[in-house]
Amino acid sequence: MACANIVASLAEGVSVVDSSIAGLGGCPYAKGASGNVATEDVVYMLEGMGIETGVDMGRLLEAGWYISDVLGRDPASNA
């Protein structure tokens, strides 16, 4: 759902969005808020839409896997 919201925001002129590598994070006060939109998914989507991000996807994925491995979990990214 987050990526769909980002697309809608872009259509309204938003040019900066927040994301989190490997989808890490969340809100301890909101039940079910298990994480954030993965930066990997956002970059993949934007690049697929023809929007240049300047992000090296290979290095981004590598960093996501690294931190996820350190934390003992799988990345939340689908990219």
CSV table of N, CA and C in Angstrom, one decimal:
chain,number,residue,atom,x,y,z
A,1,MET,N,0.8,-1.2,0.0
A,1,MET,CA,0.0,0.0,0.0
A,1,MET,C,0.9,1.3,0.0
A,2,ALA,N,2.0,1.2,0.6
A,2,ALA,CA,2.9,2.4,0.7
A,2,ALA,C,3.3,2.8,-0.7
A,3,CYS,N,3.7,1.9,-1.5
A,3,CYS,CA,4.2,2.3,-2.9
A,3,CYS,C,3.0,2.9,-3.6
A,4,ALA,N,1.8,2.4,-3.5
A,4,ALA,CA,0.7,3.1,-4.2
A,4,ALA,C,0.5,4.5,-3.7
A,5,ASN,N,0.6,4.7,-2.4
A,5,ASN,CA,0.5,6.0,-1.8
A,5,ASN,C,1.6,7.0,-2.3
A,6,ILE,N,2.8,6.4,-2.5
A,6,ILE,CA,3.9,7.2,-3.1
A,6,ILE,C,3.6,7.6,-4.5
A,7,VAL,N,3.1,6.7,-5.3
A,7,VAL,CA,2.7,7.0,-6.7
A,7,VAL,C,1.7,8.2,-6.7
A,8,ALA,N,0.7,8.1,-5.8
A,8,ALA,CA,-0.4,9.1,-5.7
A,8,ALA,C,0.2,10.4,-5.3
A,9,SER,N,1.2,10.4,-4.4
A,9,SER,CA,1.8,11.6,-3.9
A,9,SER,C,2.7,12.2,-5.0
A,10,LEU,N,3.3,11.4,-5.8
A,10,LEU,CA,4.1,11.9,-6.9
A,10,LEU,C,3.2,12.7,-7.9
A,11,ALA,N,2.0,12.1,-8.1
A,11,ALA,CA,1.0,12.7,-9.1
A,11,ALA,C,0.6,14.1,-8.5
A,12,GLU,N,0.7,14.3,-7.2
A,12,GLU,CA,0.3,15.6,-6.6
A,12,GLU,C,1.4,16.5,-6.5
A,13,GLY,N,2.6,16.1,-6.9
A,13,GLY,CA,3.8,17.0,-6.9
A,13,GLY,C,4.8,16.8,-5.8
A,14,VAL,N,4.5,15.8,-5.0
A,14,VAL,CA,5.5,15.5,-3.9
A,14,VAL,C,6.8,15.0,-4.6
A,15,SER,N,7.9,15.4,-4.1
A,15,SER,CA,9.2,15.0,-4.7
A,15,SER,C,10.1,14.3,-3.7
A,16,VAL,N,9.8,14.3,-2.5
A,16,VAL,CA,10.6,13.7,-1.4
A,16,VAL,C,9.7,12.8,-0.6
A,17,VAL,N,10.2,11.6,-0.4
A,17,VAL,CA,9.5,10.6,0.4
A,17,VAL,C,10.5,9.9,1.4
A,18,ASP,N,10.0,9.4,2.5
A,18,ASP,CA,10.8,8.7,3.4
A,18,ASP,C,10.6,7.2,3.2
A,19,SER,N,11.7,6.5,3.4
A,19,SER,CA,11.7,5.0,3.4
A,19,SER,C,12.8,4.5,4.3
A,20,SER,N,12.8,3.2,4.4
A,20,SER,CA,13.8,2.6,5.4
A,20,SER,C,14.4,1.4,4.8
A,21,ILE,N,15.8,1.3,4.8
A,21,ILE,CA,16.4,0.2,4.2
A,21,ILE,C,15.9,-1.1,4.9
A,22,ALA,N,15.6,-2.1,4.0
A,22,ALA,CA,15.1,-3.4,4.4
A,22,ALA,C,13.8,-3.3,5.2
A,23,GLY,N,13.1,-2.1,5.1
A,23,GLY,CA,11.9,-1.9,5.8
A,23,GLY,C,11.9,-1.8,7.3
A,24,LEU,N,13.1,-1.6,7.8
A,24,LEU,CA,13.3,-1.5,9.2
A,24,LEU,C,12.5,-0.4,9.9
A,25,GLY,N,12.2,-0.6,11.1
A,25,GLY,CA,11.5,0.5,11.8
A,25,GLY,C,10.1,0.1,12.2
A,26,GLY,N,9.3,1.1,12.4
A,26,GLY,CA,7.9,0.9,12.8
A,26,GLY,C,7.6,1.9,14.0
A,27,CYS,N,6.4,1.8,14.5
A,27,CYS,CA,6.0,2.6,15.6
A,27,CYS,C,5.6,1.8,16.8
A,28,PRO,N,6.3,2.0,17.9
A,28,PRO,CA,5.9,1.1,19.1
A,28,PRO,C,4.5,1.5,19.6
A,29,TYR,N,3.9,2.6,19.2
A,29,TYR,CA,2.6,3.0,19.7
A,29,TYR,C,1.5,2.6,18.8
A,30,ALA,N,1.8,2.1,17.6
A,30,ALA,CA,0.7,1.8,16.7
A,30,ALA,C,0.7,0.2,16.5
A,31,LYS,N,-0.4,-0.4,17.0
A,31,LYS,CA,-0.5,-1.9,16.9
A,31,LYS,C,-0.4,-2.2,15.4
A,32,GLY,N,0.4,-3.2,15.1
A,32,GLY,CA,0.5,-3.7,13.7
A,32,GLY,C,1.5,-3.0,12.9
A,33,ALA,N,2.0,-1.9,13.4
A,33,ALA,CA,3.0,-1.1,12.6
A,33,ALA,C,4.4,-1.8,12.7
A,34,SER,N,4.5,-2.8,11.8
A,34,SER,CA,5.7,-3.6,11.9
A,34,SER,C,6.9,-3.1,11.2
A,35,GLY,N,6.8,-2.1,10.4
A,35,GLY,CA,7.9,-1.6,9.7
A,35,GLY,C,7.6,-0.4,8.8
A,36,ASN,N,8.5,0.0,8.0
A,36,ASN,CA,8.3,1.1,7.0
A,36,ASN,C,8.5,0.5,5.6
A,37,VAL,N,8.1,1.4,4.6
A,37,VAL,CA,8.3,0.9,3.3
A,37,VAL,C,9.8,0.8,3.0
A,38,ALA,N,10.2,-0.3,2.4
A,38,ALA,CA,11.6,-0.6,2.1
A,38,ALA,C,12.1,0.3,1.0
A,39,THR,N,13.2,0.9,1.3
A,39,THR,CA,13.9,1.8,0.3
A,39,THR,C,14.1,1.0,-1.0
A,40,GLU,N,14.5,-0.2,-0.9
A,40,GLU,CA,14.7,-1.0,-2.1
A,40,GLU,C,13.5,-1.1,-3.0
A,41,ASP,N,12.3,-1.2,-2.4
A,41,ASP,CA,11.1,-1.3,-3.2
A,41,ASP,C,10.8,0.0,-3.8
A,42,VAL,N,11.0,1.1,-3.1
A,42,VAL,CA,10.7,2.5,-3.6
A,42,VAL,C,11.7,2.8,-4.8
A,43,VAL,N,12.9,2.5,-4.6
A,43,VAL,CA,13.9,2.7,-5.7
A,43,VAL,C,13.6,1.9,-6.9
A,44,TYR,N,13.2,0.6,-6.7
A,44,TYR,CA,12.9,-0.3,-7.8
A,44,TYR,C,11.7,0.3,-8.6
A,45,MET,N,10.7,0.7,-7.8
A,45,MET,CA,9.4,1.2,-8.4
A,45,MET,C,9.7,2.5,-9.2
A,46,LEU,N,10.5,3.4,-8.6
A,46,LEU,CA,10.7,4.7,-9.2
A,46,LEU,C,11.6,4.5,-10.5
A,47,GLU,N,12.6,3.7,-10.4
A,47,GLU,CA,13.4,3.4,-11.6
A,47,GLU,C,12.6,2.8,-12.7
A,48,GLY,N,11.6,1.9,-12.3
A,48,GLY,CA,10.7,1.3,-13.3
A,48,GLY,C,9.8,2.3,-13.9
A,49,MET,N,9.5,3.3,-13.2
A,49,MET,CA,8.7,4.4,-13.8
A,49,MET,C,9.5,5.4,-14.6
A,50,GLY,N,10.8,5.2,-14.7
A,50,GLY,CA,11.6,6.1,-15.5
A,50,GLY,C,12.1,7.3,-14.7
A,51,ILE,N,12.0,7.2,-13.4
A,51,ILE,CA,12.5,8.3,-12.5
A,51,ILE,C,13.8,7.9,-12.0
A,52,GLU,N,14.8,8.7,-12.4
A,52,GLU,CA,16.2,8.5,-11.9
A,52,GLU,C,16.3,8.8,-10.4
A,53,THR,N,16.9,7.9,-9.7
A,53,THR,CA,17.1,8.1,-8.2
A,53,THR,C,18.5,8.4,-7.8
A,54,GLY,N,19.5,8.0,-8.7
A,54,GLY,CA,20.9,8.2,-8.3
A,54,GLY,C,21.4,7.1,-7.3
A,55,VAL,N,20.5,6.2,-7.0
A,55,VAL,CA,20.9,5.1,-6.0
A,55,VAL,C,21.4,3.9,-6.7
A,56,ASP,N,22.5,3.4,-6.3
A,56,ASP,CA,23.1,2.1,-6.8
A,56,ASP,C,22.3,1.0,-6.2
A,57,MET,N,21.4,0.4,-7.0
A,57,MET,CA,20.5,-0.7,-6.5
A,57,MET,C,21.3,-1.9,-5.9
A,58,GLY,N,22.3,-2.2,-6.5
A,58,GLY,CA,23.1,-3.4,-6.1
A,58,GLY,C,23.7,-3.1,-4.7
A,59,ARG,N,24.2,-1.9,-4.5
A,59,ARG,CA,24.8,-1.6,-3.1
A,59,ARG,C,23.7,-1.5,-2.1
A,60,LEU,N,22.5,-0.9,-2.5
A,60,LEU,CA,21.4,-0.8,-1.6
A,60,LEU,C,20.9,-2.2,-1.1
A,61,LEU,N,20.8,-3.1,-2.1
A,61,LEU,CA,20.4,-4.5,-1.7
A,61,LEU,C,21.4,-5.1,-0.8
A,62,GLU,N,22.7,-4.9,-1.1
A,62,GLU,CA,23.7,-5.5,-0.3
A,62,GLU,C,23.7,-5.0,1.1
A,63,ALA,N,23.4,-3.7,1.3
A,63,ALA,CA,23.4,-3.1,2.6
A,63,ALA,C,22.1,-3.6,3.3
A,64,GLY,N,21.0,-3.7,2.6
A,64,GLY,CA,19.8,-4.3,3.3
A,64,GLY,C,20.0,-5.7,3.8
A,65,TRP,N,20.6,-6.5,3.0
A,65,TRP,CA,20.9,-7.9,3.4
A,65,TRP,C,21.9,-7.9,4.6
A,66,TYR,N,22.9,-7.0,4.5
A,66,TYR,CA,23.8,-7.0,5.6
A,66,TYR,C,23.2,-6.7,6.9
A,67,ILE,N,22.4,-5.6,7.0
A,67,ILE,CA,21.8,-5.2,8.3
A,67,ILE,C,20.8,-6.2,8.7
A,68,SER,N,20.1,-6.8,7.8
A,68,SER,CA,19.1,-7.8,8.1
A,68,SER,C,19.7,-9.0,8.7
A,69,ASP,N,20.9,-9.4,8.1
A,69,ASP,CA,21.6,-10.5,8.7
A,69,ASP,C,22.1,-10.3,10.1
A,70,VAL,N,22.6,-9.1,10.3
A,70,VAL,CA,23.1,-8.7,11.6
A,70,VAL,C,22.0,-8.8,12.7
A,71,LEU,N,20.8,-8.4,12.2
A,71,LEU,CA,19.6,-8.4,13.1
A,71,LEU,C,18.9,-9.7,13.2
A,72,GLY,N,19.4,-10.7,12.4
A,72,GLY,CA,18.8,-12.0,12.4
A,72,GLY,C,17.4,-12.1,11.8
A,73,ARG,N,17.1,-11.3,10.8
A,73,ARG,CA,15.8,-11.3,10.2
A,73,ARG,C,15.9,-11.2,8.7
A,74,ASP,N,14.8,-11.4,7.9
A,74,ASP,CA,14.8,-11.2,6.5
A,74,ASP,C,14.5,-9.8,6.2
A,75,PRO,N,15.0,-9.2,5.1
A,75,PRO,CA,14.6,-7.9,4.7
A,75,PRO,C,13.1,-7.9,4.3
A,76,ALA,N,12.4,-6.8,4.6
A,76,ALA,CA,11.0,-6.7,4.2
A,76,ALA,C,10.9,-6.3,2.7
A,77,SER,N,11.9,-6.1,2.1
A,77,SER,CA,11.9,-5.7,0.7
A,77,SER,C,11.5,-6.9,-0.2
A,78,ASN,N,10.8,-6.5,-1.3
A,78,ASN,CA,10.4,-7.5,-2.3
A,78,ASN,C,11.3,-7.3,-3.6
A,79,ALA,N,12.2,-6.3,-3.5
A,79,ALA,CA,13.0,-6.1,-4.7
A,79,ALA,C,14.2,-7.1,-4.8
